[in-house]
Amino acid sequence: MIETGRLILRRFRQTDLPQVETLLRNADVMRFSEAGPLSHDACQRWLQGAVDTTGSPPPLGVFALEVKPHQAPVGYVSLRKDPPYLERNEAEFGIRVLPHIWGKGMAFEAARAVIAMTANAALTRIVAHVDPQNMRSIRLIELLGFARCGEVMLPGYDHPDLVFSRTAEQKGG
């Protein structure tokens, strides 16, 4: 578990399915996802994948984001090494939060807490892929110290994503 001033980041549990569905079936949250809002079955598969990261040493894995004092996830932060396009000591950063959290600095607070732990995780670089129209996410990752380093055309996409990166030990953000 990771705790910040306003947030708790913890591992997902199977009992989080209702909150995962609220997040991943939300059209605004999933606007820039290649799949769009997920079905019930897809949410179950996503949750199982998140639960399966429980054995990963922090900061790697998928963390449920809770606003104190509530005990229900309103989003997630992920740092994963499993995408096949990553190099050996790289991880991919991801974050999604419900719209009522947007604009309050909580996504930044959660992301910064996870990224701050990367210097101890034998990582050299963190990458993030962002839809070029997703200005909210672009601003967030730039505030976290990521810099644009290219574009990538991922399977299933009809346009390239922007690629941002930062070194794991980099200060700031």
PDB file of C-alpha atoms in Angstrom, residues 10-171:
ATOM      1  CA  ARG A  10      -3.523  -0.447  -2.875  1.00  0.00           C
ATOM      2  CA  ARG A  11      -3.649  -3.675  -4.816  1.00  0.00           C
ATOM      3  CA  PHE A  12      -6.918  -4.586  -6.480  1.00  0.00           C
ATOM      4  CA  ARG A  13      -9.179  -7.290  -5.039  1.00  0.00           C
ATOM      5  CA  GLN A  14     -11.872  -9.367  -6.745  1.00  0.00           C
ATOM      6  CA  THR A  15     -14.467  -7.482  -4.668  1.00  0.00           C
ATOM      7  CA  ASP A  16     -13.561  -4.284  -6.563  1.00  0.00           C
ATOM      8  CA  LEU A  17     -15.496  -5.391  -9.670  1.00  0.00           C
ATOM      9  CA  PRO A  18     -18.394  -2.899  -9.212  1.00  0.00           C
ATOM     10  CA  GLN A  19     -15.944   0.025  -8.996  1.00  0.00           C
ATOM     11  CA  VAL A  20     -13.871  -1.303 -11.914  1.00  0.00           C
ATOM     12  CA  GLU A  21     -17.037  -1.457 -14.006  1.00  0.00           C
ATOM     13  CA  THR A  22     -17.992   2.085 -12.990  1.00  0.00           C
ATOM     14  CA  LEU A  23     -14.562   3.234 -14.202  1.00  0.00           C
ATOM     15  CA  LEU A  24     -13.994   1.144 -17.321  1.00  0.00           C
ATOM     16  CA  ARG A  25     -17.580   1.312 -18.630  1.00  0.00           C
ATOM     17  CA  ASN A  26     -17.588   5.127 -18.372  1.00  0.00           C
ATOM     18  CA  ALA A  27     -17.580   6.655 -21.868  1.00  0.00           C
ATOM     19  CA  ASP A  28     -15.691   9.775 -20.732  1.00  0.00           C
ATOM     20  CA  VAL A  29     -12.964   7.751 -18.997  1.00  0.00           C
ATOM     21  CA  MET A  30     -12.591   5.394 -21.958  1.00  0.00           C
ATOM     22  CA  ARG A  31     -12.895   8.049 -24.671  1.00  0.00           C
ATOM     23  CA  PHE A  32      -9.295   7.624 -25.813  1.00  0.00           C
ATOM     24  CA  SER A  33      -9.126   3.837 -25.394  1.00  0.00           C
ATOM     25  CA  GLU A  34      -8.980   1.799 -28.570  1.00  0.00           C
ATOM     26  CA  ALA A  35     -11.702  -0.493 -27.155  1.00  0.00           C
ATOM     27  CA  GLY A  36     -13.975   2.225 -25.792  1.00  0.00           C
ATOM     28  CA  PRO A  37     -16.082   1.404 -22.720  1.00  0.00           C
ATOM     29  CA  LEU A  38     -15.588  -2.220 -21.690  1.00  0.00           C
ATOM     30  CA  SER A  39     -18.228  -4.923 -21.372  1.00  0.00           C
ATOM     31  CA  HIS A  40     -18.906  -6.692 -18.084  1.00  0.00           C
ATOM     32  CA  ASP A  41     -16.779  -9.668 -19.209  1.00  0.00           C
ATOM     33  CA  ALA A  42     -13.928  -7.389 -20.318  1.00  0.00           C
ATOM     34  CA  CYS A  43     -14.038  -5.617 -16.932  1.00  0.00           C
ATOM     35  CA  GLN A  44     -13.785  -8.998 -15.197  1.00  0.00           C
ATOM     36  CA  ARG A  45     -10.752  -9.913 -17.337  1.00  0.00           C
ATOM     37  CA  TRP A  46      -9.149  -6.513 -16.683  1.00  0.00           C
ATOM     38  CA  LEU A  47      -9.674  -6.916 -12.933  1.00  0.00           C
ATOM     39  CA  GLN A  48      -8.188 -10.414 -12.974  1.00  0.00           C
ATOM     40  CA  GLY A  49      -5.127  -9.036 -14.768  1.00  0.00           C
ATOM     41  CA  ALA A  50      -4.811  -6.282 -12.151  1.00  0.00           C
ATOM     42  CA  VAL A  51      -5.189  -8.786  -9.299  1.00  0.00           C
ATOM     43  CA  ASP A  52      -2.548 -10.975 -10.950  1.00  0.00           C
ATOM     44  CA  THR A  53       0.005  -8.147 -10.520  1.00  0.00           C
ATOM     45  CA  THR A  54      -0.312  -8.411  -6.735  1.00  0.00           C
ATOM     46  CA  GLY A  55       2.927 -10.388  -6.531  1.00  0.00           C
ATOM     47  CA  SER A  56       4.890  -7.728  -8.412  1.00  0.00           C
ATOM     48  CA  PRO A  57       7.257  -5.753  -6.200  1.00  0.00           C
ATOM     49  CA  PRO A  58       6.112  -2.124  -5.779  1.00  0.00           C
ATOM     50  CA  PRO A  59       6.023   0.136  -7.649  1.00  0.00           C
ATOM     51  CA  LEU A  60       5.272  -2.407 -10.390  1.00  0.00           C
ATOM     52  CA  GLY A  61       1.677  -3.501 -10.778  1.00  0.00           C
ATOM     53  CA  VAL A  62      -1.776  -2.007 -10.950  1.00  0.00           C
ATOM     54  CA  PHE A  63      -2.887   0.021  -7.939  1.00  0.00           C
ATOM     55  CA  ALA A  64      -6.446   0.938  -7.011  1.00  0.00           C
ATOM     56  CA  LEU A  65      -6.701   4.655  -6.234  1.00  0.00           C
ATOM     57  CA  GLU A  66      -8.895   5.522  -3.252  1.00  0.00           C
ATOM     58  CA  VAL A  67      -9.654   8.994  -1.915  1.00  0.00           C
ATOM     59  CA  LYS A  68      -9.419   9.071   1.884  1.00  0.00           C
ATOM     60  CA  PRO A  69     -11.442   8.182   3.917  1.00  0.00           C
ATOM     61  CA  HIS A  70     -13.517   6.238   1.368  1.00  0.00           C
ATOM     62  CA  GLN A  71     -12.724   2.594   0.765  1.00  0.00           C
ATOM     63  CA  ALA A  72     -13.730   2.286  -2.892  1.00  0.00           C
ATOM     64  CA  PRO A  73     -11.487   2.719  -5.939  1.00  0.00           C
ATOM     65  CA  VAL A  74     -12.104   5.769  -8.122  1.00  0.00           C
ATOM     66  CA  GLY A  75      -9.330   4.927 -10.570  1.00  0.00           C
ATOM     67  CA  TYR A  76      -6.002   3.213 -10.962  1.00  0.00           C
ATOM     68  CA  VAL A  77      -2.314   3.838 -11.539  1.00  0.00           C
ATOM     69  CA  SER A  78      -0.233   1.196 -13.260  1.00  0.00           C
ATOM     70  CA  LEU A  79       3.419   0.592 -13.887  1.00  0.00           C
ATOM     71  CA  ARG A  80       3.891  -2.579 -15.902  1.00  0.00           C
ATOM     72  CA  LYS A  81       6.815  -4.339 -17.529  1.00  0.00           C
ATOM     73  CA  ASP A  82       4.768  -6.827 -19.555  1.00  0.00           C
ATOM     74  CA  PRO A  83       4.023  -5.004 -22.833  1.00  0.00           C
ATOM     75  CA  PRO A  84       6.118  -6.826 -25.469  1.00  0.00           C
ATOM     76  CA  TYR A  85       7.487  -3.625 -27.018  1.00  0.00           C
ATOM     77  CA  LEU A  86       9.338  -2.612 -23.832  1.00  0.00           C
ATOM     78  CA  GLU A  87      13.037  -3.067 -23.294  1.00  0.00           C
ATOM     79  CA  ARG A  88      14.283  -5.150 -20.345  1.00  0.00           C
ATOM     80  CA  ASN A  89      14.536  -2.353 -17.750  1.00  0.00           C
ATOM     81  CA  GLU A  90      11.571  -0.276 -18.912  1.00  0.00           C
ATOM     82  CA  ALA A  91       8.016  -0.036 -17.585  1.00  0.00           C
ATOM     83  CA  GLU A  92       4.845   1.466 -19.013  1.00  0.00           C
ATOM     84  CA  PHE A  93       2.910   4.013 -16.981  1.00  0.00           C
ATOM     85  CA  GLY A  94      -0.880   4.231 -17.095  1.00  0.00           C
ATOM     86  CA  ILE A  95      -3.612   6.014 -15.164  1.00  0.00           C
ATOM     87  CA  ARG A  96      -7.384   6.347 -15.323  1.00  0.00           C
ATOM     88  CA  VAL A  97      -9.671   8.122 -12.864  1.00  0.00           C
ATOM     89  CA  LEU A  98     -13.375   8.905 -12.731  1.00  0.00           C
ATOM     90  CA  PRO A  99     -14.441  12.328 -14.041  1.00  0.00           C
ATOM     91  CA  HIS A 100     -15.355  13.702 -10.597  1.00  0.00           C
ATOM     92  CA  ILE A 101     -11.631  13.368  -9.720  1.00  0.00           C
ATOM     93  CA  TRP A 102     -10.444  15.305 -12.784  1.00  0.00           C
ATOM     94  CA  GLY A 103      -8.896  18.708 -12.192  1.00  0.00           C
ATOM     95  CA  LYS A 104      -8.262  18.211  -8.467  1.00  0.00           C
ATOM     96  CA  GLY A 105      -4.608  17.162  -8.620  1.00  0.00           C
ATOM     97  CA  MET A 106      -5.327  13.652  -7.363  1.00  0.00           C
ATOM     98  CA  ALA A 107      -4.154  11.881 -10.520  1.00  0.00           C
ATOM     99  CA  PHE A 108      -0.894  13.825 -10.262  1.00  0.00           C
ATOM    100  CA  GLU A 109      -0.571  12.994  -6.555  1.00  0.00           C
ATOM    101  CA  ALA A 110      -1.145   9.271  -7.181  1.00  0.00           C
ATOM    102  CA  ALA A 111       1.158   9.102 -10.200  1.00  0.00           C
ATOM    103  CA  ARG A 112       3.940  10.990  -8.438  1.00  0.00           C
ATOM    104  CA  ALA A 113       3.780   8.590  -5.479  1.00  0.00           C
ATOM    105  CA  VAL A 114       4.186   5.542  -7.713  1.00  0.00           C
ATOM    106  CA  ILE A 115       6.874   7.106  -9.911  1.00  0.00           C
ATOM    107  CA  ALA A 116       8.853   8.245  -6.844  1.00  0.00           C
ATOM    108  CA  MET A 117       9.444   4.581  -6.021  1.00  0.00           C
ATOM    109  CA  THR A 118      10.937   3.680  -9.418  1.00  0.00           C
ATOM    110  CA  ALA A 119      14.544   4.510  -8.559  1.00  0.00           C
ATOM    111  CA  ASN A 120      14.546   1.421  -6.330  1.00  0.00           C
ATOM    112  CA  ALA A 121      12.939  -0.863  -8.915  1.00  0.00           C
ATOM    113  CA  ALA A 122      15.893  -1.520 -11.268  1.00  0.00           C
ATOM    114  CA  LEU A 123      14.190   0.473 -14.019  1.00  0.00           C
ATOM    115  CA  THR A 124      16.007   2.775 -16.391  1.00  0.00           C
ATOM    116  CA  ARG A 125      13.056   4.304 -18.228  1.00  0.00           C
ATOM    117  CA  ILE A 126       9.289   4.766 -17.917  1.00  0.00           C
ATOM    118  CA  VAL A 127       7.189   5.196 -21.042  1.00  0.00           C
ATOM    119  CA  ALA A 128       3.628   6.380 -21.576  1.00  0.00           C
ATOM    120  CA  HIS A 129       1.499   6.191 -24.718  1.00  0.00           C
ATOM    121  CA  VAL A 130      -1.111   8.910 -25.098  1.00  0.00           C
ATOM    122  CA  ASP A 131      -3.720   9.627 -27.737  1.00  0.00           C
ATOM    123  CA  PRO A 132      -2.705  12.931 -29.375  1.00  0.00           C
ATOM    124  CA  GLN A 133      -6.170  14.380 -28.649  1.00  0.00           C
ATOM    125  CA  ASN A 134      -6.018  13.545 -24.926  1.00  0.00           C
ATOM    126  CA  MET A 135      -4.769  16.916 -23.745  1.00  0.00           C
ATOM    127  CA  ARG A 136      -5.597  16.213 -20.081  1.00  0.00           C
ATOM    128  CA  SER A 137      -3.263  13.190 -20.037  1.00  0.00           C
ATOM    129  CA  ILE A 138      -0.573  14.971 -22.019  1.00  0.00           C
ATOM    130  CA  ARG A 139      -0.530  17.800 -19.456  1.00  0.00           C
ATOM    131  CA  LEU A 140      -0.387  15.299 -16.594  1.00  0.00           C
ATOM    132  CA  ILE A 141       2.563  13.334 -17.894  1.00  0.00           C
ATOM    133  CA  GLU A 142       4.454  16.484 -18.815  1.00  0.00           C
ATOM    134  CA  LEU A 143       3.950  17.720 -15.223  1.00  0.00           C
ATOM    135  CA  LEU A 144       5.377  14.360 -14.101  1.00  0.00           C
ATOM    136  CA  GLY A 145       8.589  15.016 -16.045  1.00  0.00           C
ATOM    137  CA  PHE A 146       7.895  12.962 -19.170  1.00  0.00           C
ATOM    138  CA  ALA A 147       9.102  14.303 -22.516  1.00  0.00           C
ATOM    139  CA  ARG A 148       7.738  13.441 -25.932  1.00  0.00           C
ATOM    140  CA  CYS A 149      10.073  11.073 -27.750  1.00  0.00           C
ATOM    141  CA  GLY A 150       8.102   9.790 -30.730  1.00  0.00           C
ATOM    142  CA  GLU A 151       4.977   8.081 -31.993  1.00  0.00           C
ATOM    143  CA  VAL A 152       3.848   4.462 -32.116  1.00  0.00           C
ATOM    144  CA  MET A 153       1.158   2.655 -34.056  1.00  0.00           C
ATOM    145  CA  LEU A 154      -0.239   0.000 -31.731  1.00  0.00           C
ATOM    146  CA  PRO A 155      -2.268  -3.003 -32.931  1.00  0.00           C
ATOM    147  CA  GLY A 156      -5.962  -2.203 -33.228  1.00  0.00           C
ATOM    148  CA  TYR A 157      -5.435   1.558 -33.476  1.00  0.00           C
ATOM    149  CA  ASP A 158      -6.373   3.704 -36.475  1.00  0.00           C
ATOM    150  CA  HIS A 159      -3.866   6.450 -35.618  1.00  0.00           C
ATOM    151  CA  PRO A 160      -0.510   6.616 -33.831  1.00  0.00           C
ATOM    152  CA  ASP A 161      -0.206   7.389 -30.131  1.00  0.00           C
ATOM    153  CA  LEU A 162       2.347   9.866 -28.858  1.00  0.00           C
ATOM    154  CA  VAL A 163       5.167   8.288 -26.862  1.00  0.00           C
ATOM    155  CA  PHE A 164       6.541  10.044 -23.783  1.00  0.00           C
ATOM    156  CA  SER A 165       9.351   8.883 -21.530  1.00  0.00           C
ATOM    157  CA  ARG A 166      11.384   9.770 -18.503  1.00  0.00           C
ATOM    158  CA  THR A 167      14.236   8.094 -16.718  1.00  0.00           C
ATOM    159  CA  ALA A 168      13.211   6.165 -13.619  1.00  0.00           C
ATOM    160  CA  GLU A 169      15.660   7.951 -11.336  1.00  0.00           C
ATOM    161  CA  GLN A 170      14.801  11.397 -12.700  1.00  0.00           C
ATOM    162  CA  LYS A 171      13.846  13.896 -10.024  1.00  0.00           C
TER     163      LYS A 171
END
